[in-house]
PDB file of C-alpha atoms in Angstrom:
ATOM      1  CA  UNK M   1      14.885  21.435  -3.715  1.00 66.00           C
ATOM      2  CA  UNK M   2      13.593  20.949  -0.232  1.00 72.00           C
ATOM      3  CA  UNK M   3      10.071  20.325  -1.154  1.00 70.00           C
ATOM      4  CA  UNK M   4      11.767  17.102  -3.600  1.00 62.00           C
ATOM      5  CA  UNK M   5      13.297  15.553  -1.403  1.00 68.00           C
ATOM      6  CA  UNK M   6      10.982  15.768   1.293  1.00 70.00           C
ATOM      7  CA  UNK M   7       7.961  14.302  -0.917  1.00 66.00           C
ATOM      8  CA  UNK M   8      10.535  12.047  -2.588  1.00 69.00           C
ATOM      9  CA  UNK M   9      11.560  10.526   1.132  1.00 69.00           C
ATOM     10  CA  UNK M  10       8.064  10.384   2.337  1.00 73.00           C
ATOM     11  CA  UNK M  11       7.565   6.814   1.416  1.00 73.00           C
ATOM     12  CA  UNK M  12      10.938   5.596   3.166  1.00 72.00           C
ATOM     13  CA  UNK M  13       9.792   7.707   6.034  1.00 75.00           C
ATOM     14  CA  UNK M  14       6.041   6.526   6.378  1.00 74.00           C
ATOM     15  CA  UNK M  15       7.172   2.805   5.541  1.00 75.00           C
ATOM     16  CA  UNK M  16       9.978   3.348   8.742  1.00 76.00           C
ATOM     17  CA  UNK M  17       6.953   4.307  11.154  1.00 77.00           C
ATOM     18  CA  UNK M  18       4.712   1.658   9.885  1.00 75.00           C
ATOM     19  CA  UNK M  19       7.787  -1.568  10.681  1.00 74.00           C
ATOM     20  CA  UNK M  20       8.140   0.476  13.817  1.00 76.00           C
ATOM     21  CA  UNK M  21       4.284  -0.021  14.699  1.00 71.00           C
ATOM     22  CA  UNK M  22       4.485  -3.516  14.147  1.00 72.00           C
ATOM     23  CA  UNK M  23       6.283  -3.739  17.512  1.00 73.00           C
ATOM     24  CA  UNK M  24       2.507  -2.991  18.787  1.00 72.00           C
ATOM     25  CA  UNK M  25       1.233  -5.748  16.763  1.00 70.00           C
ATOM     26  CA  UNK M  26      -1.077  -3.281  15.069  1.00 68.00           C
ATOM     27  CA  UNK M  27      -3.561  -4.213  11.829  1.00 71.00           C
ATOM     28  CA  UNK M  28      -3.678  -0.776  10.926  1.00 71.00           C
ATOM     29  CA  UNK M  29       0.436  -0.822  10.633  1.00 71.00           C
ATOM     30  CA  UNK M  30       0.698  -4.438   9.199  1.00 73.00           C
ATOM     31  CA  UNK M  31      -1.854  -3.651   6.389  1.00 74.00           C
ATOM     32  CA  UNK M  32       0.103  -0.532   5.202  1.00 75.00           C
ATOM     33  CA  UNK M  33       3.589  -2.363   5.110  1.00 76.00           C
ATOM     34  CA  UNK M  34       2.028  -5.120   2.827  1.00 76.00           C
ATOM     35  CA  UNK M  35       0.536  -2.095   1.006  1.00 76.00           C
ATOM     36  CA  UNK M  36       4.044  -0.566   0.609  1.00 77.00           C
ATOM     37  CA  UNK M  37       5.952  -3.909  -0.387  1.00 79.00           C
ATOM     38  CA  UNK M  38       2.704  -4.406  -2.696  1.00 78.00           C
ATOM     39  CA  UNK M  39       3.522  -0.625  -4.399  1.00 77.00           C
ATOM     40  CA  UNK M  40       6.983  -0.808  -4.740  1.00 78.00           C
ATOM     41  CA  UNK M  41       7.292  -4.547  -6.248  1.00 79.00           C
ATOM     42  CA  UNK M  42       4.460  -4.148  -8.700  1.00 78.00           C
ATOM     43  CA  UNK M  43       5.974  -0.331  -9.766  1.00 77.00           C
ATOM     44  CA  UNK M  44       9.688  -1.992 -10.151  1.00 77.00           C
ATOM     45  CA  UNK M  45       8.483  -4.802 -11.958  1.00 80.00           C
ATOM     46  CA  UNK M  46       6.403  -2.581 -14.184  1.00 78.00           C
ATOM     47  CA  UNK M  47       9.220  -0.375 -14.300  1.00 77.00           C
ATOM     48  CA  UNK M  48      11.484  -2.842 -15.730  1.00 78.00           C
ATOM     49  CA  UNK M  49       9.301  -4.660 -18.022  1.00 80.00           C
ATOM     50  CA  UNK M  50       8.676  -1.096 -20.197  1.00 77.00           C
ATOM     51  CA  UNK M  51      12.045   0.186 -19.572  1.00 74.00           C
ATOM     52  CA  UNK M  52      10.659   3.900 -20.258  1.00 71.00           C
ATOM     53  CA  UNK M  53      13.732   6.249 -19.420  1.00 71.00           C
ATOM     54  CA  UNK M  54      13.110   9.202 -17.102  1.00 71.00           C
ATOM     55  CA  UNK M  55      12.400  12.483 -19.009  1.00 70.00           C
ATOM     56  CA  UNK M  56      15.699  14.162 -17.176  1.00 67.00           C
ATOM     57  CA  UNK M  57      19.168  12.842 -16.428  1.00 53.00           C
ATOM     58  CA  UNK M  58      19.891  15.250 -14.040  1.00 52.00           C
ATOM     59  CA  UNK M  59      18.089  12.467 -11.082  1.00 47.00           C
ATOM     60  CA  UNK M  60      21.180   9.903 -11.852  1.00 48.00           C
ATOM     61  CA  UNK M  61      23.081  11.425  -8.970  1.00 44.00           C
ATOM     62  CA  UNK M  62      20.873   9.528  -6.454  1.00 45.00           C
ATOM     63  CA  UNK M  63      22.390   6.971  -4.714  1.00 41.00           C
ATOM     64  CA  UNK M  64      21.172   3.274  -5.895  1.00 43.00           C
ATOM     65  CA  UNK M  65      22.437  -0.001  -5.357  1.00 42.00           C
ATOM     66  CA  UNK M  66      22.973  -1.446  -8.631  1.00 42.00           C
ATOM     67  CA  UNK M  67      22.869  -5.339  -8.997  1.00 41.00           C
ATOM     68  CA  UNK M  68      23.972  -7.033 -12.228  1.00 40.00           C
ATOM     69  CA  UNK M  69      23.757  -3.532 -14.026  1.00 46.00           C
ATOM     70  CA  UNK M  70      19.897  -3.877 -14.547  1.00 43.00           C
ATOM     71  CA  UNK M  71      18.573  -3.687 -11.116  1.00 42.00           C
ATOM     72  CA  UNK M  72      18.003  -0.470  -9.110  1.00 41.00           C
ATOM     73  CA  UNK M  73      17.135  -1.338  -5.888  1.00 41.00           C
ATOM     74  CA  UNK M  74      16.273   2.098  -4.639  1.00 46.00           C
ATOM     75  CA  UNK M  75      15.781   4.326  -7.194  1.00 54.00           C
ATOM     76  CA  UNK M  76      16.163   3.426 -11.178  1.00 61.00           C
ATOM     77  CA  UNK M  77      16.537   5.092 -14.439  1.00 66.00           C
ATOM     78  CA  UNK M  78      13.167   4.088 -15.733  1.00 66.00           C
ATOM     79  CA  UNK M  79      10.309   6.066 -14.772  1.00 68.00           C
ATOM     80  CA  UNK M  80       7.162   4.442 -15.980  1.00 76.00           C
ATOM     81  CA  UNK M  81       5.150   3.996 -13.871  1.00 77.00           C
ATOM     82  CA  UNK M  82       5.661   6.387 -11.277  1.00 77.00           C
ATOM     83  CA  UNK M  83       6.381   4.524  -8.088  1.00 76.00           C
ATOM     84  CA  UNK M  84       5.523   7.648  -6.499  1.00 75.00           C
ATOM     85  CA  UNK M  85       2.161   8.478  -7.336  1.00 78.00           C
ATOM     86  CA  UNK M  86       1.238   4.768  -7.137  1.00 77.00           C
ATOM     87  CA  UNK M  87       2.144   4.888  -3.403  1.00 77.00           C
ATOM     88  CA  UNK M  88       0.532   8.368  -3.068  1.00 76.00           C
ATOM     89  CA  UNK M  89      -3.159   6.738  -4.887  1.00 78.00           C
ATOM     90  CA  UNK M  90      -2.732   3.417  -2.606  1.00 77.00           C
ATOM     91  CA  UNK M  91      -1.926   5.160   1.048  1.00 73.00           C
ATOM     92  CA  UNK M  92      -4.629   8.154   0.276  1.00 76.00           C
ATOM     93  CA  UNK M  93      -7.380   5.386  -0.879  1.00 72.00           C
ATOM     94  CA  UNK M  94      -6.071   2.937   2.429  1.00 71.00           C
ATOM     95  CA  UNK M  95      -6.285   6.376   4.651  1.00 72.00           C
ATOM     96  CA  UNK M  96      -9.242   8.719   3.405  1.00 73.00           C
ATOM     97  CA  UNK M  97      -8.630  12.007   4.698  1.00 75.00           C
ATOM     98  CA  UNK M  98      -8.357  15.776   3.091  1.00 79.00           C
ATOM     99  CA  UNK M  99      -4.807  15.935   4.959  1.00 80.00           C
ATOM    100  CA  UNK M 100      -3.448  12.651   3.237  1.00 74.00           C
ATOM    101  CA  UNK M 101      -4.878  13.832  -0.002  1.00 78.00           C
ATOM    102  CA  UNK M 102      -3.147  16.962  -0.266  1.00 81.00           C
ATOM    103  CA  UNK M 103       0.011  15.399   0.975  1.00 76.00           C
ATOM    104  CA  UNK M 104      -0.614  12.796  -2.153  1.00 75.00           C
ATOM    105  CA  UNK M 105      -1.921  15.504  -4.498  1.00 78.00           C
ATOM    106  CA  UNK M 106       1.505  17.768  -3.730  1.00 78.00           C
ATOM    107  CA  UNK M 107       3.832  14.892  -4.231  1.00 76.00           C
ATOM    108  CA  UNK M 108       2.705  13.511  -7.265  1.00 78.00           C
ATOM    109  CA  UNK M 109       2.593  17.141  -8.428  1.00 81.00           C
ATOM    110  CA  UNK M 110       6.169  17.512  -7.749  1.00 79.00           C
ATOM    111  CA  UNK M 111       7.226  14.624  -9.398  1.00 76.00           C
ATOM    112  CA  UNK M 112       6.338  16.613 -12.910  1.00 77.00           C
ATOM    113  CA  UNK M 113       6.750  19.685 -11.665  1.00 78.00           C
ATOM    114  CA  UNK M 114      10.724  18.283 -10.716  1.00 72.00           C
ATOM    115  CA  UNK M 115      10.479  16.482 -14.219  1.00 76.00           C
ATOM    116  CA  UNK M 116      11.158  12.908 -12.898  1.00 74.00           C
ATOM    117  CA  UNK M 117       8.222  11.675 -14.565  1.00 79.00           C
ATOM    118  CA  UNK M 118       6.110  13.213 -17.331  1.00 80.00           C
ATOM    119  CA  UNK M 119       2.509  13.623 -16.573  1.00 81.00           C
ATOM    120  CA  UNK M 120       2.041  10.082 -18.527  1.00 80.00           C
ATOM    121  CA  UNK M 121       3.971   8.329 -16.472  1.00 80.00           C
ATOM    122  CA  UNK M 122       2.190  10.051 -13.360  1.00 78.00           C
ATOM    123  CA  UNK M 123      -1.542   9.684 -14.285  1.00 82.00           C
ATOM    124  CA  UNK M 124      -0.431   5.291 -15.827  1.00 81.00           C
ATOM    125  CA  UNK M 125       0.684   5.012 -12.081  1.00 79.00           C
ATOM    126  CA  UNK M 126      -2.065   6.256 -10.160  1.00 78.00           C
ATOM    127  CA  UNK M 127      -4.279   4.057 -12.676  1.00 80.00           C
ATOM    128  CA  UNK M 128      -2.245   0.965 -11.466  1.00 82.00           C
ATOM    129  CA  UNK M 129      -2.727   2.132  -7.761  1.00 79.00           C
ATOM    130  CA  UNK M 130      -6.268   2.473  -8.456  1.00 78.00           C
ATOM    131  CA  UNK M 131      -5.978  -1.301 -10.205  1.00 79.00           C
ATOM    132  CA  UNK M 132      -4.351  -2.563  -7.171  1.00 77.00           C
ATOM    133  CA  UNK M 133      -6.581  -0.919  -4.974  1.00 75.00           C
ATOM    134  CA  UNK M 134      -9.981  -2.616  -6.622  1.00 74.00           C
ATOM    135  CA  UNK M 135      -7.870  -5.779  -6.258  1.00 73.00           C
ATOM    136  CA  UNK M 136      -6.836  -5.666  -2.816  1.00 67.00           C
ATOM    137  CA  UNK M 137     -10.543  -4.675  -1.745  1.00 62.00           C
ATOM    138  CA  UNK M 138     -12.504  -7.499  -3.710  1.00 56.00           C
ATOM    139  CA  UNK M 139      -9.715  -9.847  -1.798  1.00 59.00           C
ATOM    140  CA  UNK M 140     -10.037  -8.679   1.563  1.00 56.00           C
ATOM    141  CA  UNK M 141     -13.098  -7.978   1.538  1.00 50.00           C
ATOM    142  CA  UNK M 142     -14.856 -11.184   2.926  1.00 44.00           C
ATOM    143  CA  UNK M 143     -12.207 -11.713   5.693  1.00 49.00           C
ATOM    144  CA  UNK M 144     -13.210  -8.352   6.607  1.00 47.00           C
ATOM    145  CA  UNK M 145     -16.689  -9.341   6.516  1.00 47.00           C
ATOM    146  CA  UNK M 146     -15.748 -12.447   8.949  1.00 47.00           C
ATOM    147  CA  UNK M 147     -13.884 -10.778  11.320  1.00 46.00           C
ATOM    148  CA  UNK M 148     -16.914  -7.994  12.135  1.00 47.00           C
ATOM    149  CA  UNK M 149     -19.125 -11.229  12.536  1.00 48.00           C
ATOM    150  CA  UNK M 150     -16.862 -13.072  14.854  1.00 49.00           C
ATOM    151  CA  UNK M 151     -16.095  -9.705  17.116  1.00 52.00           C
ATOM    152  CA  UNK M 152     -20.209 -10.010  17.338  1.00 52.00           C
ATOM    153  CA  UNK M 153     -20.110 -13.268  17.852  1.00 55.00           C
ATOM    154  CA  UNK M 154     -17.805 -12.845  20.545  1.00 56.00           C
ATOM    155  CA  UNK M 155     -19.595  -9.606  21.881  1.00 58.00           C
ATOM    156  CA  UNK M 156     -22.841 -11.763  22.380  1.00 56.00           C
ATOM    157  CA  UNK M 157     -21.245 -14.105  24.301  1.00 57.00           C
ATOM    158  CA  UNK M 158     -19.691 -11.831  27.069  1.00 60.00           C
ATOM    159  CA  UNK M 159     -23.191 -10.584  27.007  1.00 61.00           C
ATOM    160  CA  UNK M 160     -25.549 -13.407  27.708  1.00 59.00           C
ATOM    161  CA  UNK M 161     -24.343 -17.082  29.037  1.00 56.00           C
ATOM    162  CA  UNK M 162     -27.306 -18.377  27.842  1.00 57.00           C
ATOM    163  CA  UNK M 163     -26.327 -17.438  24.462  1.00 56.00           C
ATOM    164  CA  UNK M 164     -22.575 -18.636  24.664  1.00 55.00           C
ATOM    165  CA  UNK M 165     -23.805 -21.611  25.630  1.00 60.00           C
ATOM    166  CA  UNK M 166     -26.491 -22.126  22.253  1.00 61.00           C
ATOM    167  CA  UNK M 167     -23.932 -20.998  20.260  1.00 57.00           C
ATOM    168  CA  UNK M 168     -21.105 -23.091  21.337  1.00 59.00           C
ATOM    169  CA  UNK M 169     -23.914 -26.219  20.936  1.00 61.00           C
ATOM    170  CA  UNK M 170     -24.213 -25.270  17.671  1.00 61.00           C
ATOM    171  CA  UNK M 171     -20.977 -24.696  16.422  1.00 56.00           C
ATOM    172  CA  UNK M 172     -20.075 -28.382  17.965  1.00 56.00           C
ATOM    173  CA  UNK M 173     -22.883 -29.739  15.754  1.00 56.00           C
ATOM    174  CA  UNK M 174     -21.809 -27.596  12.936  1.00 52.00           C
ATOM    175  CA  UNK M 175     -18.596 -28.670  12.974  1.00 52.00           C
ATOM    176  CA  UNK M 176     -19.548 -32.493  13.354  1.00 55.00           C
ATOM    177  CA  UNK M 177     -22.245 -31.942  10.295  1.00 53.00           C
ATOM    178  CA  UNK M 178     -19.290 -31.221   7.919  1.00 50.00           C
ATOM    179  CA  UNK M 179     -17.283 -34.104   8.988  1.00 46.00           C
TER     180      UNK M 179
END
């Protein structure tokens, strides 16, 4: 029972040091709470769109807020897709290491092995990680892209005054060509 509720609190726990990170005004920290929001609004909506039920009632214990009867805002009684194992796919693909892939391996493990989701459920949720994942990377991709070039850009300039001062000429006529 220990190991379920720690891999079932993970999330809340990770997503709690992330907001507290943002105090540092970190990237790193802001890209994994819009990661987390991402995960747990497209799971819910998901959730409640196929309104699959969970494959044991003994999980309706957990405390929920419950708005308008239909709305769990912490944990629900459908169970498709897992909102689990689509965080677990999403923070292991955002963080590529072997420890954050066993961590993501055991918990969506023990969400069958606990039966709050069948194995269905599981593998349809790390698909939609994966789905969000290709999604998220073909958008951010390019500002990526920019934001190496401009650190170079920048780089060169501290560098050579020469340089700052050909490159500042010809961003001024740059920006006066497209006006």
């Amino acid at each position: 029972m220990i190991v379920d509720a720690f891999f079932t609190y993970l999330p809340l726990v990770l997503c709690v040091y992330h907001l507290r990170g943002l105090t540092r005004r970190s990237v790193y920290h802001s890209n994994q709470i819009i990661r987390i929001v991402l995960c747990f609004a497209v799971s819910n909506i998901l959730k409640l769109y196929f309104r699959v039920e969970r494959p044991c009632d003994d999980n309706r214990g957990y405390i929920r807020g419950i708005i308008d009867g239909t709305i769990y805002v912490f944990t629900s009684n459908y169970a498709f897709p897992s909102t689990h194992s689509v965080f677990y796919t999403q923070y292991f693909m955002y963080n590529m290491s072997v420890l954050t892939f066993l961590i993501g391996l055991f918990g969506i493990f023990t969400r069958i092995f606990y039966n709050h989701h069948t194995p269905a459920q599981v593998f349809f949720g790390l698909c939609f990680a994966l789905l969000m994942e290709i999604s998220l990377l073909n958008r951010f991709k390019l500002r990526k892209k920019s934001v190496i070039e401009s650190n170079w850009v920048r780089y060169k300039m501290k560098q050579n005054k020469d340089y700052s001062a050909k490159m500042l000429k010809t961003m001024n006529i740059c920006a006066h060509n497209k006006l």
